[in-house]
CSV table of C-alpha atoms in Angstrom, one decimal:
chain,number,residue,atom,x,y,z
A,1,MET,CA,0.0,0.0,0.0
A,2,SER,CA,1.4,3.4,-0.9
A,3,LEU,CA,0.5,6.8,0.5
A,4,THR,CA,0.3,9.8,-1.8
A,5,TYR,CA,-0.5,13.3,-0.9
A,6,ASP,CA,-0.4,16.8,-2.3
A,7,ALA,CA,2.6,18.6,-0.9
A,8,LEU,CA,1.0,22.0,-1.3
A,9,THR,CA,-1.9,20.9,0.7
A,10,HIS,CA,0.2,19.5,3.5
A,11,TYR,CA,2.9,22.2,3.4
A,12,PRO,CA,1.4,25.4,2.3
A,13,THR,CA,3.6,28.2,1.1
A,14,ARG,CA,4.3,31.0,3.6
A,15,PRO,CA,4.4,34.6,2.7
A,16,ALA,CA,7.9,36.0,1.7
A,17,ARG,CA,9.7,37.9,4.5
A,18,LYS,CA,11.2,41.3,4.0
A,19,GLY,CA,14.3,41.2,1.8
A,20,GLU,CA,13.7,37.6,0.8
A,21,ALA,CA,13.4,36.7,-2.9
A,22,LEU,CA,10.0,35.4,-4.0
A,23,ALA,CA,11.2,33.3,-6.8
A,24,PRO,CA,14.6,32.1,-8.0
A,25,ARG,CA,16.5,34.8,-9.9
A,26,LYS,CA,16.6,34.4,-13.7
A,27,ALA,CA,19.9,34.2,-15.5
A,28,GLY,CA,21.2,37.7,-16.3
A,29,ALA,CA,19.2,39.4,-13.6
A,30,GLN,CA,20.9,42.2,-11.7
A,31,ALA,CA,22.4,41.6,-8.3
A,32,GLU,CA,21.1,43.3,-5.3
A,33,PRO,CA,22.3,46.9,-4.9
A,34,GLY,CA,24.1,46.1,-1.6
A,35,LEU,CA,25.9,43.1,-3.0
A,36,ARG,CA,27.0,45.1,-6.1
A,37,ARG,CA,28.3,47.9,-3.9
A,38,ARG,CA,30.4,45.5,-1.8
A,39,PHE,CA,31.8,44.0,-5.0
A,40,ASP,CA,32.7,47.5,-6.3
A,41,VAL,CA,34.4,48.4,-3.0
A,42,LEU,CA,36.4,45.1,-3.1
A,43,ALA,CA,37.5,45.8,-6.7
A,44,VAL,CA,38.6,49.3,-5.8
A,45,GLY,CA,40.4,48.0,-2.7
A,46,LEU,CA,42.3,45.4,-4.7
A,47,ALA,CA,43.3,47.9,-7.4
A,48,PHE,CA,44.6,50.2,-4.7
A,49,LEU,CA,46.5,47.4,-3.0
A,50,PHE,CA,48.1,46.4,-6.3
A,51,ALA,CA,49.1,50.0,-7.0
A,52,LEU,CA,50.6,50.3,-3.6
A,53,LEU,CA,52.5,47.1,-4.1
A,54,ALA,CA,53.7,48.2,-7.5
A,55,TRP,CA,55.0,51.4,-6.1
A,56,ALA,CA,56.6,50.0,-2.9
A,57,LYS,CA,57.9,46.7,-4.1
A,58,PRO,CA,58.6,46.7,-7.9
A,59,GLY,CA,60.9,43.6,-7.5
A,60,ILE,CA,58.0,41.5,-6.3
A,61,VAL,CA,55.7,42.7,-9.1
A,62,VAL,CA,58.4,42.0,-11.8
A,63,SER,CA,59.1,38.6,-10.4
A,64,LEU,CA,55.4,37.8,-10.7
A,65,LEU,CA,54.8,39.6,-14.0
A,66,PRO,CA,58.1,39.8,-15.9
A,67,ARG,CA,56.7,42.1,-18.7
A,68,MET,CA,56.2,44.8,-16.0
A,69,ALA,CA,60.0,45.3,-16.1
A,70,GLU,CA,59.6,47.2,-19.4
A,71,VAL,CA,56.9,49.4,-17.9
A,72,TYR,CA,59.2,50.3,-14.9
A,73,ALA,CA,62.1,51.0,-17.2
A,74,SER,CA,60.0,53.2,-19.5
A,75,ILE,CA,59.2,55.5,-16.5
A,76,GLY,CA,62.9,55.6,-15.4
A,77,LEU,CA,62.7,52.9,-12.6
A,78,PRO,CA,64.7,49.9,-13.9
A,79,VAL,CA,64.2,46.8,-11.8
A,80,ASN,CA,67.2,44.5,-11.2
A,81,LEU,CA,66.1,41.0,-10.1
A,82,ARG,CA,69.6,39.4,-10.4
A,83,GLY,CA,71.1,41.6,-7.7
A,84,LEU,CA,74.3,42.3,-9.8
A,85,ALA,CA,75.0,45.6,-11.6
A,86,PHE,CA,77.7,46.6,-14.0
A,87,GLU,CA,79.7,49.8,-13.4
A,88,HIS,CA,82.4,51.7,-15.2
A,89,VAL,CA,82.4,49.4,-18.3
A,90,ALA,CA,85.0,50.4,-20.8
A,91,ALA,CA,86.4,48.9,-24.0
A,92,ARG,CA,89.7,49.5,-25.8
A,93,LEU,CA,91.5,48.2,-28.8
A,94,GLU,CA,95.0,47.1,-28.3
A,95,GLU,CA,97.7,46.4,-30.9
A,96,ALA,CA,100.2,43.8,-29.9
A,97,ASP,CA,102.9,41.7,-31.6
A,98,LYS,CA,100.3,39.0,-32.2
A,99,GLY,CA,97.5,41.2,-33.6
A,100,ARG,CA,94.6,43.3,-32.5
A,101,PHE,CA,92.7,42.6,-29.2
A,102,LEU,CA,89.5,44.1,-27.8
A,103,THR,CA,89.6,44.3,-24.0
A,104,ILE,CA,86.4,45.0,-22.0
A,105,GLU,CA,86.8,45.9,-18.4
A,106,GLY,CA,84.5,47.1,-15.6
A,107,LEU,CA,83.2,46.4,-12.2
A,108,LEU,CA,80.4,44.1,-11.0
A,109,ARG,CA,78.5,45.2,-7.9
A,110,ASN,CA,76.3,43.0,-5.7
A,111,ILE,CA,73.3,45.3,-4.9
A,112,SER,CA,71.4,42.5,-3.1
A,113,ARG,CA,71.4,41.7,0.6
A,114,LYS,CA,72.9,38.2,0.2
A,115,LYS,CA,76.0,36.7,-1.2
A,116,LEU,CA,75.6,35.9,-4.9
A,117,ASP,CA,77.4,33.5,-7.2
A,118,VAL,CA,78.5,35.4,-10.3
A,119,PRO,CA,77.6,33.7,-13.6
A,120,ARG,CA,79.6,33.9,-16.9
A,121,LEU,CA,79.5,37.1,-19.0
A,122,ARG,CA,77.8,37.3,-22.4
A,123,LEU,CA,79.4,39.9,-24.7
A,124,VAL,CA,77.8,41.0,-28.0
A,125,LEU,CA,79.4,43.1,-30.6
A,126,SER,CA,77.0,45.0,-32.9
A,127,ASP,CA,77.4,47.1,-36.0
A,128,GLY,CA,76.2,50.7,-36.5
A,129,MET,CA,72.6,49.6,-37.1
A,130,GLY,CA,72.5,47.5,-33.9
A,131,ASN,CA,72.7,44.1,-35.7
A,132,PRO,CA,74.9,41.6,-33.8
A,133,VAL,CA,78.1,40.7,-35.6
A,134,TYR,CA,79.8,38.6,-33.0
A,135,SER,CA,79.0,37.2,-29.5
A,136,TRP,CA,80.8,35.1,-27.0
A,137,THR,CA,80.8,34.2,-23.3
A,138,ALA,CA,83.6,34.7,-20.9
A,139,SER,CA,84.3,33.9,-17.3
A,140,SER,CA,83.8,36.8,-15.0
A,141,GLY,CA,86.7,35.6,-12.9
A,142,ILE,CA,84.6,36.2,-9.8
A,143,GLY,CA,83.3,33.3,-7.8
A,144,ALA,CA,80.9,34.7,-5.2
A,145,LEU,CA,80.3,38.3,-4.3
A,146,PRO,CA,79.3,39.4,-0.8
A,147,PRO,CA,76.5,42.0,-0.4
A,148,GLY,CA,77.5,45.6,-1.3
A,149,GLU,CA,80.9,44.5,-2.7
A,150,THR,CA,82.4,45.2,-6.1
A,151,ALA,CA,84.8,43.1,-8.1
A,152,PRO,CA,86.6,43.8,-11.4
A,153,PHE,CA,86.0,41.8,-14.5
A,154,ARG,CA,87.9,41.6,-17.8
A,155,ALA,CA,87.2,39.9,-21.1
A,156,ARG,CA,89.4,39.9,-24.1
A,157,LEU,CA,88.7,39.0,-27.8
A,158,ALA,CA,91.5,38.4,-30.4
A,159,ALA,CA,90.9,39.9,-33.9
A,160,PRO,CA,87.5,41.6,-33.3
A,161,PRO,CA,85.3,42.2,-36.4
A,162,SER,CA,86.1,45.6,-37.9
A,163,GLU,CA,82.4,46.5,-38.4
A,164,ALA,CA,81.7,46.3,-34.6
A,165,ARG,CA,80.6,49.6,-33.2
A,166,LYS,CA,78.8,48.8,-30.0
A,167,ILE,CA,79.4,46.3,-27.1
A,168,THR,CA,76.7,44.9,-24.9
A,169,VAL,CA,77.8,43.1,-21.7
A,170,ASP,CA,75.2,41.0,-19.8
A,171,LEU,CA,75.1,38.0,-17.5
A,172,VAL,CA,74.4,34.5,-18.8
A,173,THR,CA,71.0,33.3,-17.6
A,174,GLU,CA,71.1,29.8,-16.3
């Protein structure tokens, strides 16, 4: 034997209370004004927090979003994530008994707060139009560099290309 009954008869609907929705909201319906306002305040707060972080800690922002490095550089605030900076880089051509040599010298400074291992140097010679004509890597001759310290580096190239006009020195990324 089965028992059937009409649910509406046994459980009549009660009147809606103040602030309670009468029927389920349809897709695309507007949210309540209070909820929308809270969302707007949250969005503005997050935007403000990101702007504050971008201003106070650009290194963190660039480590999370590497393309932001270009934005910082364009407004005159370059961000150095490696912690090593080149200083007083100079190049000179030398004539010797065995031919011509290009010597590049400078200083490498540790601008971080920890001791850093110094990677190899990448040197690129470019022509007057900025096109690379020759590149090579060289040992920096520096093992590890304590915080705030500087160390000299030197790289030498025998018989450099005559069309070379510009030298770029960088660190090899590992």
